[in-house]
């Protein structure tokens, strides 16, 4: 057992008394003390509360009491998920002193399974960016290259996992917020089927809201594919009807591949690794066919934004929303500022038309996944980008094959699974020539979460899995 052991290995070592919960916790605290200042992943700490929980778990185990399956496993939690007695801010000044009285539903399930929460990981304000920084806590840096973003909005979560600050993490995803940080930091991430893990207690929406927003999910980030399933089963609703992974060997999988699109190019450094991965999967016996459920991403991505932006602007004050509308009105009609204003303020009848197109897409996908077990796609068109904290998010750009492209094109390839409520697992497939991780997105049928995770588990034997970032290897 070491600092990067699987959750199952940690739980077994605790259960068999090869390590005490307090001892394991202190190892993690020591690692955070050594490495976190360089990265700023964990921003709120409750070491004394965690120590008390660990001591109680050790005492109960010494008395021979039956304990939950993950008793004593130390974790951090994304700062957008309410954690009882621990400050939960979502990176926003208005909640800088907010200390919830109860846990988010998913957090409570993990605590019920025996996990010990030792702190909270950083997130952009309102979880509203593909980078992780805010005025409360500052910038979270990528452990592979601190001049680059760790992704967002679960960037602190992905860094915490990659560097051994947490056995796993609980993140959230409405715009690739689990998948893109996993891709940027070289770890595994899983966006569950919509509704599989309860969303109640996530900020936004503001504290006290109970209605689950469209598209948004809570899900695990981990160093091993097996851990994704362990956490998924611990946090999922008890009556969840998950499909079993009927295919047991990699060579029996039928995989559709979609990594080319005229509307949204992939940077050559990323595409090279994805093609290498596909070659390795083909050599391992996977049945691979270039196929896609829709002709191009363009129209699908536009519909995704029409669904996304009403959700992500719903928490804005009337004054802030008025500024969005005013800026849009002063911009060219086809500019992104104008589209944001129109889509965020659309009439319900317009939303219903997009929703109908979404339901037709879901029907096509049900047919698609009768022919294929998984759909393999890029996670993002680029590897981790240099930090860019320019104020106008709609005006930001990224570089793809030397060309300036719109910043939010990073959402294009995650849109399908989000819009259609499908599970999607991101698995690391290697490093670019300048040493940045790349992750493959594995999309599956609705409630096929165990299928996509199982494929990621099998894939590791062919293409490799998680490796610690340089300088953050195990020192236990």
Phi, psi and omega in degrees: 000136176218186184294347179243023178296159176290162177299320179297320179294319178296314180298321179293318179297321177292315182297321181273005177062028173280345174209147175269154179300321180294319179297315180296317179300316182295327176298317181292317178300319179297320179294317178298317180299326181282318194247338190292328183300328180286339190242328179062047179273313180264125189241345175228137187233141172224065184293321182292318176297319179295320178297319177298317178296319179295318179296320178294320178296318179296319180295318179295321179294321179295330178279356179082018181286149174287129184241158178298162189295333182250025183301122177095356181282121184274135183219155165255161184229139178306138186286013172257357180254123183301134180228117187302130177076004182232132181308134180226112192246337190053030177069014187250135180300327183294339179245023185296337179244016182282121178238104184297152176271342180224161179277149165304152186304317181291322177297318179298322178297320179291320176295322176297332177278357174107359182293149178249117181272119183254347180180182182239144182258153190289154179211152173293160181304130180059020184054032192255034179209163176265009170235166185240103176197157176197169183284340179287314190240347180090203191263135169264132187253153181282127182292343177279333178195106188290351174278358185241160180289150172268005185088176179199162009266350179271042183292316177299324178298311183295320178293318179302318180289313184300328186257007175080022177277349184206145178295326174197179178223160173247112179249189176219160190207118169232335178226050181076019190288346167264315190289316183291315174299323176299315177300315183290332187251001175076031178239179177267143175218148181226119169270110183289165166309137182305130177087354183294317175252131184298141183263348185301132182099003174270142175243130349288166004293172184301157178308139180100339177291144180241342180287133178282128178289156175299149171075328192281141179222161169250140182199172187270151169235133187208172179268348184221144180299322178304323182294327178302315181292320178303312182289319180304313182290332178285328187258346185288157175301140186304327185267013183300130182261076182281142175286139174284151174280090185292330177280124186258342183235148184303320185289353178263358181281143172253109187247126168273146182234130177222096179233008178236137176204132183295334182277330188224090182291158177252135178300142185303323181295323178285315183298323178302315180291321178296318178295320176300320178297315180297321177299316180295321178294320177299317178295331179280357174104002178293135175282110186246132178219133177287112183204153180215148182281342176225155186297317182215163182280338191307303183293321179297316181296321178297317178294324177300315179296326178294332175274324185288310190294325173298326179288313187285343176258359185297332183273355183293148174292164178300324180294315180294320180293324177298323178295320177301315182292319179296316179297319178296319181294331181272001184252159175304144187305326182263009175287161181290330175297317180293319178296318178303315180297316182293312185291320182290335185246024184292152174291153181300324179298325177291319177299319181298326178293319177294320179298322177297319177296324176297316181294325175294322175298317180298322178295318178298321181292327176299319176292319181302317183276005165278334180268330182234151176275321182219158173242122182262126186219160168297157171271316181215153179286348182225159168282186184308130184269157171300149177305134177217102183251027177300144193292323183276097184297329182286342182263356182292154176228162171235166179253123176236114183053040177082355183257139175286125178233162182296134181310317186280002170296346174299342179271350191300315188277347176267354188294320185303306183296321181293310183298322185266006176068024186269156173285148178211126179250133174256129181234136179293140181235006176137188183242143173293172182295340174258021167080028178252138182292156173224139179240142174269137177265125182248108183260141181227180179290161179305131185065016174267036183300320181288337178290310182293323178292319179296320177298317178299320179297312180294324183297330183302326179294333183267326187236357184091166181229220181293138167228141181295148175297149180302132180091352181240020181295168183296135177236013182289000000 
